PDB file of N, CA, C and O in Angstrom:
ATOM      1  N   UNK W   1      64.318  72.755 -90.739  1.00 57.00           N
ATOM      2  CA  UNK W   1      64.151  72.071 -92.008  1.00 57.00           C
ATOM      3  C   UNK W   1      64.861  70.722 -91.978  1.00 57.00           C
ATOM      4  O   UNK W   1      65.720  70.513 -91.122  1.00 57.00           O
ATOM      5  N   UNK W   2      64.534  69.801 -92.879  1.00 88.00           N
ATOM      6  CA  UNK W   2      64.660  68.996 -92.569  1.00 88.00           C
ATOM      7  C   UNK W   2      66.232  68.543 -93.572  1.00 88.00           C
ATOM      8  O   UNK W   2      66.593  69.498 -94.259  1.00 88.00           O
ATOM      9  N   UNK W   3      67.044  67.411 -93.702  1.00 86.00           N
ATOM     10  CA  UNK W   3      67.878  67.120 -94.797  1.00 86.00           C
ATOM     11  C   UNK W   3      67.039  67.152 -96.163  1.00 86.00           C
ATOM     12  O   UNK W   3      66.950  68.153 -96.874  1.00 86.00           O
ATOM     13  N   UNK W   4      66.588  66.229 -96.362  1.00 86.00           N
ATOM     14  CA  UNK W   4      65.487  66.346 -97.341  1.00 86.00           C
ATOM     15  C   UNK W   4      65.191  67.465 -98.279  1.00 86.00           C
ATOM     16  O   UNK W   4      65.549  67.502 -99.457  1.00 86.00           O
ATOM     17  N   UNK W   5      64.396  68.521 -97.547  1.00 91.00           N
ATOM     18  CA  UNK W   5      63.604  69.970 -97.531  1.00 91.00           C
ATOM     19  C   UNK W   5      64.891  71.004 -98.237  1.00 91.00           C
ATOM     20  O   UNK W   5      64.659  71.812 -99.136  1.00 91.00           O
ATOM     21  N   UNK W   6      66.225  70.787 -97.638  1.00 91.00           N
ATOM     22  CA  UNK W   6      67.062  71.566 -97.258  1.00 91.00           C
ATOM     23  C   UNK W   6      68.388  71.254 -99.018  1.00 91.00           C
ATOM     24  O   UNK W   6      69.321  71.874 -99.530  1.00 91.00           O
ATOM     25  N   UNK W   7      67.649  69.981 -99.291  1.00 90.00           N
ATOM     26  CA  UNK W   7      68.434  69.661-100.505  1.00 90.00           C
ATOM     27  C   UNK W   7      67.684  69.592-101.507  1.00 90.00           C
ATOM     28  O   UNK W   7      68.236  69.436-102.597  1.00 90.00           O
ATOM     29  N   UNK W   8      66.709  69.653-101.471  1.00 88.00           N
ATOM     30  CA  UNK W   8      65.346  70.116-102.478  1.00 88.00           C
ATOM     31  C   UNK W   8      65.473  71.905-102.630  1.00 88.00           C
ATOM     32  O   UNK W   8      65.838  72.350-103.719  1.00 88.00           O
ATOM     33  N   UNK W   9      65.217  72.675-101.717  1.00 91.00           N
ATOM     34  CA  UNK W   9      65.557  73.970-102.104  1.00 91.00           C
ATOM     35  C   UNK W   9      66.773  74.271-102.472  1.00 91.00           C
ATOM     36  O   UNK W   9      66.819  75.315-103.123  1.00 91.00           O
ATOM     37  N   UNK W  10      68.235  73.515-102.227  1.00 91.00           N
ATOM     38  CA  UNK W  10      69.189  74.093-102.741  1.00 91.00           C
ATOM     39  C   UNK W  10      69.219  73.434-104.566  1.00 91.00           C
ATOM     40  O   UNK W  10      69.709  73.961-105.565  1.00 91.00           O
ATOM     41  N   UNK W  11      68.539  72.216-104.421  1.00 91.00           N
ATOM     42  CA  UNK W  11      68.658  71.558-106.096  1.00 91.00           C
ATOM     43  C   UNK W  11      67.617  72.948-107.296  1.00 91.00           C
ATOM     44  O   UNK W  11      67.733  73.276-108.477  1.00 91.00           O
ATOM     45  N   UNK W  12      66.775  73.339-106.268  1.00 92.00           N
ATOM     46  CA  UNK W  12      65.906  74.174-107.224  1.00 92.00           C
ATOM     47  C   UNK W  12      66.443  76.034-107.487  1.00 92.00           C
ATOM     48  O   UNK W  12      65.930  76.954-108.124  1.00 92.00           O
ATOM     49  N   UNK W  13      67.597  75.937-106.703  1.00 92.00           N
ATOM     50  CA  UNK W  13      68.832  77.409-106.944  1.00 92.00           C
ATOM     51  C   UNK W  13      69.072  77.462-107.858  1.00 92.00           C
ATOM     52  O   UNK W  13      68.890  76.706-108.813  1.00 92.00           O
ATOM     53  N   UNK W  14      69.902  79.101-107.652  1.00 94.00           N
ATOM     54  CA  UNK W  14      70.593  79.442-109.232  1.00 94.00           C
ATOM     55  C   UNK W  14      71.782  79.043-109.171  1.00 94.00           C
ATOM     56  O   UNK W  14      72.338  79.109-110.267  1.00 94.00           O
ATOM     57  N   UNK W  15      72.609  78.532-108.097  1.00 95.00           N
ATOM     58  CA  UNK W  15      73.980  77.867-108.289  1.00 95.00           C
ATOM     59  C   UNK W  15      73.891  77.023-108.887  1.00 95.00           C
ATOM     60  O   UNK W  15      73.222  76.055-108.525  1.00 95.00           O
ATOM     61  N   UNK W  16      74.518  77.069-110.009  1.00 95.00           N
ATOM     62  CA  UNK W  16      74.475  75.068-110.994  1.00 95.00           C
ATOM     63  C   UNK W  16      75.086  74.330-109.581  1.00 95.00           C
ATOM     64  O   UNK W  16      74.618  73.373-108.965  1.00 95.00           O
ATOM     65  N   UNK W  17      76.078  74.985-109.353  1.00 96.00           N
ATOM     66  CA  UNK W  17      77.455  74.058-108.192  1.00 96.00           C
ATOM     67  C   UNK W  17      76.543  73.453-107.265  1.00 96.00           C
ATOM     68  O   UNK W  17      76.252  72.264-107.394  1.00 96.00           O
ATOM     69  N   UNK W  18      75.963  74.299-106.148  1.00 94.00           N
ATOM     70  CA  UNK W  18      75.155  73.392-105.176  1.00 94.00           C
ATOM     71  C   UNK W  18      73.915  72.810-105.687  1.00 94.00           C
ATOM     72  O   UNK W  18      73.403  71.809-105.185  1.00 94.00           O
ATOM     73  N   UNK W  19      73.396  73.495-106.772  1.00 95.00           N
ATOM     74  CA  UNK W  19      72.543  72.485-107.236  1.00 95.00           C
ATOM     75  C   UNK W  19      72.178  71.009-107.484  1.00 95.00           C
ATOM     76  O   UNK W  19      71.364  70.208-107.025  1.00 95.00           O
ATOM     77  N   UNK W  20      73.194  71.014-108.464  1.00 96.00           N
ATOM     78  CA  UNK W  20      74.296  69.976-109.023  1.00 96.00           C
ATOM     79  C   UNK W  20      74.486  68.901-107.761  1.00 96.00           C
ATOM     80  O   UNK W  20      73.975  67.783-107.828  1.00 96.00           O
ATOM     81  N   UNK W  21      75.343  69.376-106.491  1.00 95.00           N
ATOM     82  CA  UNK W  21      75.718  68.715-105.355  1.00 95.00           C
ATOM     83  C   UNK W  21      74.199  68.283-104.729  1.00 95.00           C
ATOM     84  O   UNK W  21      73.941  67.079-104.719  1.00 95.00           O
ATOM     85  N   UNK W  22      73.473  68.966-104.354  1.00 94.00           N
ATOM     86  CA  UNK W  22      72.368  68.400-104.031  1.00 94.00           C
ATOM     87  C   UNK W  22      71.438  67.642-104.723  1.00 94.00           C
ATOM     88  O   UNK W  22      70.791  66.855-104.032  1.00 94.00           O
ATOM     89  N   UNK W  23      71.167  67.683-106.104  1.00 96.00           N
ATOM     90  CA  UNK W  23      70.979  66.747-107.390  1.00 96.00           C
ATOM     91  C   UNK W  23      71.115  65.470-106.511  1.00 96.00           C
ATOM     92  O   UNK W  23      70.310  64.689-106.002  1.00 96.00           O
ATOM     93  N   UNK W  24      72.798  65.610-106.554  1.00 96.00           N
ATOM     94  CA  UNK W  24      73.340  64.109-106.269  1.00 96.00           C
ATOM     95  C   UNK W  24      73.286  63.365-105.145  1.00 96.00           C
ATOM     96  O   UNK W  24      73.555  62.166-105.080  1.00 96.00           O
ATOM     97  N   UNK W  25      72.799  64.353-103.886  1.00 95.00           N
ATOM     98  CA  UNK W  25      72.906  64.094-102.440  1.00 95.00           C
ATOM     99  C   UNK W  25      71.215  63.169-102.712  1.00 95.00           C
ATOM    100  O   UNK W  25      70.935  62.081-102.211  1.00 95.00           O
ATOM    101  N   UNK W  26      70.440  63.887-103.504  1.00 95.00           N
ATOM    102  CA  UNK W  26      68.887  63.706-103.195  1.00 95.00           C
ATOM    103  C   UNK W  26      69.475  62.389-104.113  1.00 95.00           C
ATOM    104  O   UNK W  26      70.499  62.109-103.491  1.00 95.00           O
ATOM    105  N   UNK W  27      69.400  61.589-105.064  1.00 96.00           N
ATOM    106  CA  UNK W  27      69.703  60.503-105.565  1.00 96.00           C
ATOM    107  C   UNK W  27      69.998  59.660-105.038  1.00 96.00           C
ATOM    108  O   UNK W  27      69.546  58.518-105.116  1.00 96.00           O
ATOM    109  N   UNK W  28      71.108  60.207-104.170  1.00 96.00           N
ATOM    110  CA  UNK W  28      71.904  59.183-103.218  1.00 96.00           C
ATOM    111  C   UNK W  28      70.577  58.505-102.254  1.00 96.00           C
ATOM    112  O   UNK W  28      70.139  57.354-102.226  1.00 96.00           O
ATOM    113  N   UNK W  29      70.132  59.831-101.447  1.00 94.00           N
ATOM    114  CA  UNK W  29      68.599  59.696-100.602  1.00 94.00           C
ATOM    115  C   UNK W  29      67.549  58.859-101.410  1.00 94.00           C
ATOM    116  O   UNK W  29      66.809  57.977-100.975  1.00 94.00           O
ATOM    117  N   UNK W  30      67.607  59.118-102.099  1.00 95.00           N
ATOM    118  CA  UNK W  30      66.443  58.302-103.012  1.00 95.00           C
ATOM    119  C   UNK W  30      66.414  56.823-103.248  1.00 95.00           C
ATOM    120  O   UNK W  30      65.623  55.883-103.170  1.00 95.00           O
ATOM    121  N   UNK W  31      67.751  57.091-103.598  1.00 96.00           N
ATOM    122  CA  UNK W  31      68.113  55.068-103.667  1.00 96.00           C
ATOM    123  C   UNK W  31      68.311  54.243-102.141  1.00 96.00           C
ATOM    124  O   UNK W  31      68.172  53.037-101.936  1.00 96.00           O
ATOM    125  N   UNK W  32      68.640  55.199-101.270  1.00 96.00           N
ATOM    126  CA  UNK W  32      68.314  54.894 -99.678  1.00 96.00           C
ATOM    127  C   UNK W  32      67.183  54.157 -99.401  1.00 96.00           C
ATOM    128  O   UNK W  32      67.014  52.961 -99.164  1.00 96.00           O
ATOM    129  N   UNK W  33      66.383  55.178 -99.485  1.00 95.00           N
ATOM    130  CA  UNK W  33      64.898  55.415 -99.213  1.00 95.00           C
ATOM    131  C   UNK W  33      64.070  53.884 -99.560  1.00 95.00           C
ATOM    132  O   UNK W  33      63.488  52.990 -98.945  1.00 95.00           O
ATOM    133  N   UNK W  34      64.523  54.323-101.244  1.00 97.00           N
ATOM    134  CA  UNK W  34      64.374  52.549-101.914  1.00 97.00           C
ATOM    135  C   UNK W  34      64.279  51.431-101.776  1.00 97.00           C
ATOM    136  O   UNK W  34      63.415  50.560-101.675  1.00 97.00           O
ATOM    137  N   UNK W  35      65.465  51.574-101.785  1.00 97.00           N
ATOM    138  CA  UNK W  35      66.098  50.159-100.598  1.00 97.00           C
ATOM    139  C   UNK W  35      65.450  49.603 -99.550  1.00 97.00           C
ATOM    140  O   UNK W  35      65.146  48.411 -99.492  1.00 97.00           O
ATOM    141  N   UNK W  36      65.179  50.569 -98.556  1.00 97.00           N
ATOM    142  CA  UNK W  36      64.451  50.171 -97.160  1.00 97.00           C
ATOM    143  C   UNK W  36      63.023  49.927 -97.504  1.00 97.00           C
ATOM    144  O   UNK W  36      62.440  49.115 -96.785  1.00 97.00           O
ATOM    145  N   UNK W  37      62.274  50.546 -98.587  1.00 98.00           N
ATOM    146  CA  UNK W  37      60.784  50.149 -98.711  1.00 98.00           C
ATOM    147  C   UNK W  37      60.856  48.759 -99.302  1.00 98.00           C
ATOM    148  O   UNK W  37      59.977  47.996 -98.902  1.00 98.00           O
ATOM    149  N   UNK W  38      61.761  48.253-100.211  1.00 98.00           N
ATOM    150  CA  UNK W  38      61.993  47.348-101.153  1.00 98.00           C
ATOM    151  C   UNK W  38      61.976  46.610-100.048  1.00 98.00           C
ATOM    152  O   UNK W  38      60.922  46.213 -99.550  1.00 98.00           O
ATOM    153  N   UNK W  39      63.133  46.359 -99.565  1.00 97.00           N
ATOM    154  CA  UNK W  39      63.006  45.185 -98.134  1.00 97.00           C
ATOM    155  C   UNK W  39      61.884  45.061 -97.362  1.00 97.00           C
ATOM    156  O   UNK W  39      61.462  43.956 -97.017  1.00 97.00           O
ATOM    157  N   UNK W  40      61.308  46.200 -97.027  1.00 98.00           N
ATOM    158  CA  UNK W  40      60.397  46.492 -96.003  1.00 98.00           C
ATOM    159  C   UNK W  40      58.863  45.824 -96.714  1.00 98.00           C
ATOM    160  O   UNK W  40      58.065  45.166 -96.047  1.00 98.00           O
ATOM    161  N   UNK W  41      58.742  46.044 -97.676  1.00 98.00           N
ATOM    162  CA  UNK W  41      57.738  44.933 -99.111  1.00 98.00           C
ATOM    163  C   UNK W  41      58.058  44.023 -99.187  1.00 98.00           C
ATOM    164  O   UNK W  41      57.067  43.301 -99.082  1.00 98.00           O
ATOM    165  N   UNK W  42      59.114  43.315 -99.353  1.00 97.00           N
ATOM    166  CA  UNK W  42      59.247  41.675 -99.269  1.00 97.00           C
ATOM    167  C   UNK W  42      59.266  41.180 -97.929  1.00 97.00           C
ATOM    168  O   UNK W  42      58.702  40.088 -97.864  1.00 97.00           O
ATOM    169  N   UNK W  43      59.626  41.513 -97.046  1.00 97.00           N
ATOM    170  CA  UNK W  43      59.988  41.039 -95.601  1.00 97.00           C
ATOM    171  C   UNK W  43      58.555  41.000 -95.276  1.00 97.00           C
ATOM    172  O   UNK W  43      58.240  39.977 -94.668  1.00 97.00           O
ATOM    173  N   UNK W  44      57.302  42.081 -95.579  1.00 98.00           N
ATOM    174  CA  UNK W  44      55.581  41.800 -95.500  1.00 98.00           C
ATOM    175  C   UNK W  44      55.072  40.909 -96.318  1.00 98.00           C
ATOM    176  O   UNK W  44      53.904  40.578 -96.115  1.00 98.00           O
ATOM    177  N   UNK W  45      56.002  40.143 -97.733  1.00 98.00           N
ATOM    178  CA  UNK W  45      55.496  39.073 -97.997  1.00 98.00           C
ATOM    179  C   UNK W  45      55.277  39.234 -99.545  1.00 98.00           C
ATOM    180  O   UNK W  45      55.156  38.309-100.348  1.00 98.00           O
ATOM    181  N   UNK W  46      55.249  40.638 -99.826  1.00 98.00           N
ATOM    182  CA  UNK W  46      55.025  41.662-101.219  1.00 98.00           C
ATOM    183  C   UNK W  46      55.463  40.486-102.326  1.00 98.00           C
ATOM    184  O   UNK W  46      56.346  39.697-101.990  1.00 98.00           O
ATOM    185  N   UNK W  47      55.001  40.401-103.313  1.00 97.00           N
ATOM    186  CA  UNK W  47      55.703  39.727-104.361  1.00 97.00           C
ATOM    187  C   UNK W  47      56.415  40.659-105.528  1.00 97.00           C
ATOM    188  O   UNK W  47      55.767  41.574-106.037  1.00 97.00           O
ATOM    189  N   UNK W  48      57.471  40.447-105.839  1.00 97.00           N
ATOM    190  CA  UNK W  48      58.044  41.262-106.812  1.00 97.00           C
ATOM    191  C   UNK W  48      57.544  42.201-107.697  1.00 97.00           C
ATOM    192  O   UNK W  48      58.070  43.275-107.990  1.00 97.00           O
ATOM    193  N   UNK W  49      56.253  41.633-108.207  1.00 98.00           N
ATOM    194  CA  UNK W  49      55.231  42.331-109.291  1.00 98.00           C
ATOM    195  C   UNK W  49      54.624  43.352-108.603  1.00 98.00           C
ATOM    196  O   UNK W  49      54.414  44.453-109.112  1.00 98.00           O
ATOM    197  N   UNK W  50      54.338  43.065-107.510  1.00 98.00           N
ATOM    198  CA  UNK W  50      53.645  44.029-107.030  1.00 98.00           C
ATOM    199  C   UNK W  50      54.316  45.375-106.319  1.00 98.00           C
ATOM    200  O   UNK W  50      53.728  46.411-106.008  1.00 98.00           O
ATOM    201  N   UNK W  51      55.717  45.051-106.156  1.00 98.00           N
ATOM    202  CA  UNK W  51      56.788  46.235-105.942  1.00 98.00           C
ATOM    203  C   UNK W  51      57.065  46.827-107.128  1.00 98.00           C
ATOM    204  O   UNK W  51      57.236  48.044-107.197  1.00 98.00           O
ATOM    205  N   UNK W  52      57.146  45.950-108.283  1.00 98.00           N
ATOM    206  CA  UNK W  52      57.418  46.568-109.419  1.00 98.00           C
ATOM    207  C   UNK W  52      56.138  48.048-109.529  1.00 98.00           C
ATOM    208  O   UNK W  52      56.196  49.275-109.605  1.00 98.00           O
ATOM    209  N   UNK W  53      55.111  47.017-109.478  1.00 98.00           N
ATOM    210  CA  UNK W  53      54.095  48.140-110.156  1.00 98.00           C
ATOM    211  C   UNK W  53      53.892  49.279-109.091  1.00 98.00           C
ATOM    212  O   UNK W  53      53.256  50.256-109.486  1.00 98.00           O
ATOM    213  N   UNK W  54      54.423  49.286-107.574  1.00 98.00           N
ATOM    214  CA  UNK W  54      54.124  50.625-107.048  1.00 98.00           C
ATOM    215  C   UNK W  54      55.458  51.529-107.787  1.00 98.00           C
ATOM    216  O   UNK W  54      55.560  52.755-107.760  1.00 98.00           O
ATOM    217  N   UNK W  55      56.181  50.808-108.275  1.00 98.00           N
ATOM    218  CA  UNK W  55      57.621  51.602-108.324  1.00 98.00           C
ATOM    219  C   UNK W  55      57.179  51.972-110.113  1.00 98.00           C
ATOM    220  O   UNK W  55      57.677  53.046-110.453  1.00 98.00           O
ATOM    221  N   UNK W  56      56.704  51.570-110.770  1.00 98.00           N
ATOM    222  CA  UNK W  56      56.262  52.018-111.630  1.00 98.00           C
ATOM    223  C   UNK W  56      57.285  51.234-112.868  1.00 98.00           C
ATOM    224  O   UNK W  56      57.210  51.804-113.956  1.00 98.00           O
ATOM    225  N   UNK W  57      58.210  50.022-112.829  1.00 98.00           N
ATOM    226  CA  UNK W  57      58.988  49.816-113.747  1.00 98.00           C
ATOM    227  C   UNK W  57      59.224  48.131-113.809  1.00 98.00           C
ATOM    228  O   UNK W  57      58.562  47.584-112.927  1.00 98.00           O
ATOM    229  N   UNK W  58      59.731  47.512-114.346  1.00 98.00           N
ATOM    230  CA  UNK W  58      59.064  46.028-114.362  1.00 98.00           C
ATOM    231  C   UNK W  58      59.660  44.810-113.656  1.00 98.00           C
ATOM    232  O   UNK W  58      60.889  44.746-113.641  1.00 98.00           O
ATOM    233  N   UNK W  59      59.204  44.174-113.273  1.00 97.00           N
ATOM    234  CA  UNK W  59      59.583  43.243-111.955  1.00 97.00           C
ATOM    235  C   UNK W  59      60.651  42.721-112.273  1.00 97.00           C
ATOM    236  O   UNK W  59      61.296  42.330-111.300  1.00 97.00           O
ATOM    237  N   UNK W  60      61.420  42.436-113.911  1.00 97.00           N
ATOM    238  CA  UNK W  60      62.634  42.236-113.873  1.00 97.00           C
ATOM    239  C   UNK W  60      63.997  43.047-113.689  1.00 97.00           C
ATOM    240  O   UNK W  60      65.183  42.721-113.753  1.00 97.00           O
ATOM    241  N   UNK W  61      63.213  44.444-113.390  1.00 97.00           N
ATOM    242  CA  UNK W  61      64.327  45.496-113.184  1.00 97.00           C
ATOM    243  C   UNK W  61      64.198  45.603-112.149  1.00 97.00           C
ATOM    244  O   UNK W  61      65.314  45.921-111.738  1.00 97.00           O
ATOM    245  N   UNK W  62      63.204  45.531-110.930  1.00 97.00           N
ATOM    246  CA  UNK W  62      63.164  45.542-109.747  1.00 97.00           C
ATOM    247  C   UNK W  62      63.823  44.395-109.259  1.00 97.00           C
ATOM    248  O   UNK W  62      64.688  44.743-108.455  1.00 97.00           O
ATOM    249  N   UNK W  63      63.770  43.062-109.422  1.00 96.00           N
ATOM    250  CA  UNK W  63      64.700  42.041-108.709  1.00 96.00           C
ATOM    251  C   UNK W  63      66.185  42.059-109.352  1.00 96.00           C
ATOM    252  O   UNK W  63      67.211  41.614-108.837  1.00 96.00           O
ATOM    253  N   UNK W  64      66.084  42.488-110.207  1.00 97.00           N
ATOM    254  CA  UNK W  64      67.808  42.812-110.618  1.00 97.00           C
ATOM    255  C   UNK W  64      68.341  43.839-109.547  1.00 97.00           C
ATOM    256  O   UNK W  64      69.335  43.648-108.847  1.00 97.00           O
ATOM    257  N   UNK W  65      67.575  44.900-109.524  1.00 96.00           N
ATOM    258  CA  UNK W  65      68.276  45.993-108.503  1.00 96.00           C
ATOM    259  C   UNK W  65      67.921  45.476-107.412  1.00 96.00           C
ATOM    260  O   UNK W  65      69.010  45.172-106.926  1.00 96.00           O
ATOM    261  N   UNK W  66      67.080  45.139-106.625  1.00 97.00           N
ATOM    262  CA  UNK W  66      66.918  44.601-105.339  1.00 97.00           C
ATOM    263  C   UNK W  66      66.693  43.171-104.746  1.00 97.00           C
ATOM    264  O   UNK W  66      66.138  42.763-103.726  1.00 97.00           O
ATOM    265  N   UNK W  67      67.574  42.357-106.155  1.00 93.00           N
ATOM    266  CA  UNK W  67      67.223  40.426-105.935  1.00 93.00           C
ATOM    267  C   UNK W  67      67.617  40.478-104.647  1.00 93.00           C
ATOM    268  O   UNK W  67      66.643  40.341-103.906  1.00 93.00           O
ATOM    269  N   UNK W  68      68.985  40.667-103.867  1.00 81.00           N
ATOM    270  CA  UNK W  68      69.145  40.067-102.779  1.00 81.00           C
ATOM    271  C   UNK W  68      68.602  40.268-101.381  1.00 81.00           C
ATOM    272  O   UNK W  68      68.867  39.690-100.326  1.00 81.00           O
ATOM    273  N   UNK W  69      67.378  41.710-101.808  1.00 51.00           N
ATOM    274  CA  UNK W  69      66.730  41.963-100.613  1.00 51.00           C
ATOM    275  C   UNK W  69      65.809  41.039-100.338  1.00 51.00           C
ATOM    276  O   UNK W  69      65.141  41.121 -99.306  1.00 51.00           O
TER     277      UNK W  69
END
């Protein structure tokens, strides 16, 4: 299994505790993940709007969180 896989089944347990911990691990992963597509879209030339709208939220919240990529 993978990290991923492995913090997805423990977030969907009956432990609040590791739940909880993996909650936060996958977030952490998530904003990772983010990050590298965000760059990986502008560095192909992407214009802001158009990252916004795969990300689903509006191009001034996307270059606020990722202006300096």
């Amino acid at each position: 299994m993978t990290e991923a896989t492995e913090l997805a089944s423990a977030a969907g347990g009956r432990d609040p505790r590791a739940g909880l911990r993996a909650v936060a691990a996958l977030r952490k992963l998530l904003e990772q993940l983010e990050s590298v597509q965000v760059r990986n879209a502008r560095n192909q030339g992407w214009s802001w709007q158009e990252v916004a709208n795969e990300l689903g939220v509006s191009r001034q919240a996307v270059h606020k969180k990722h202006g300096r990529a």
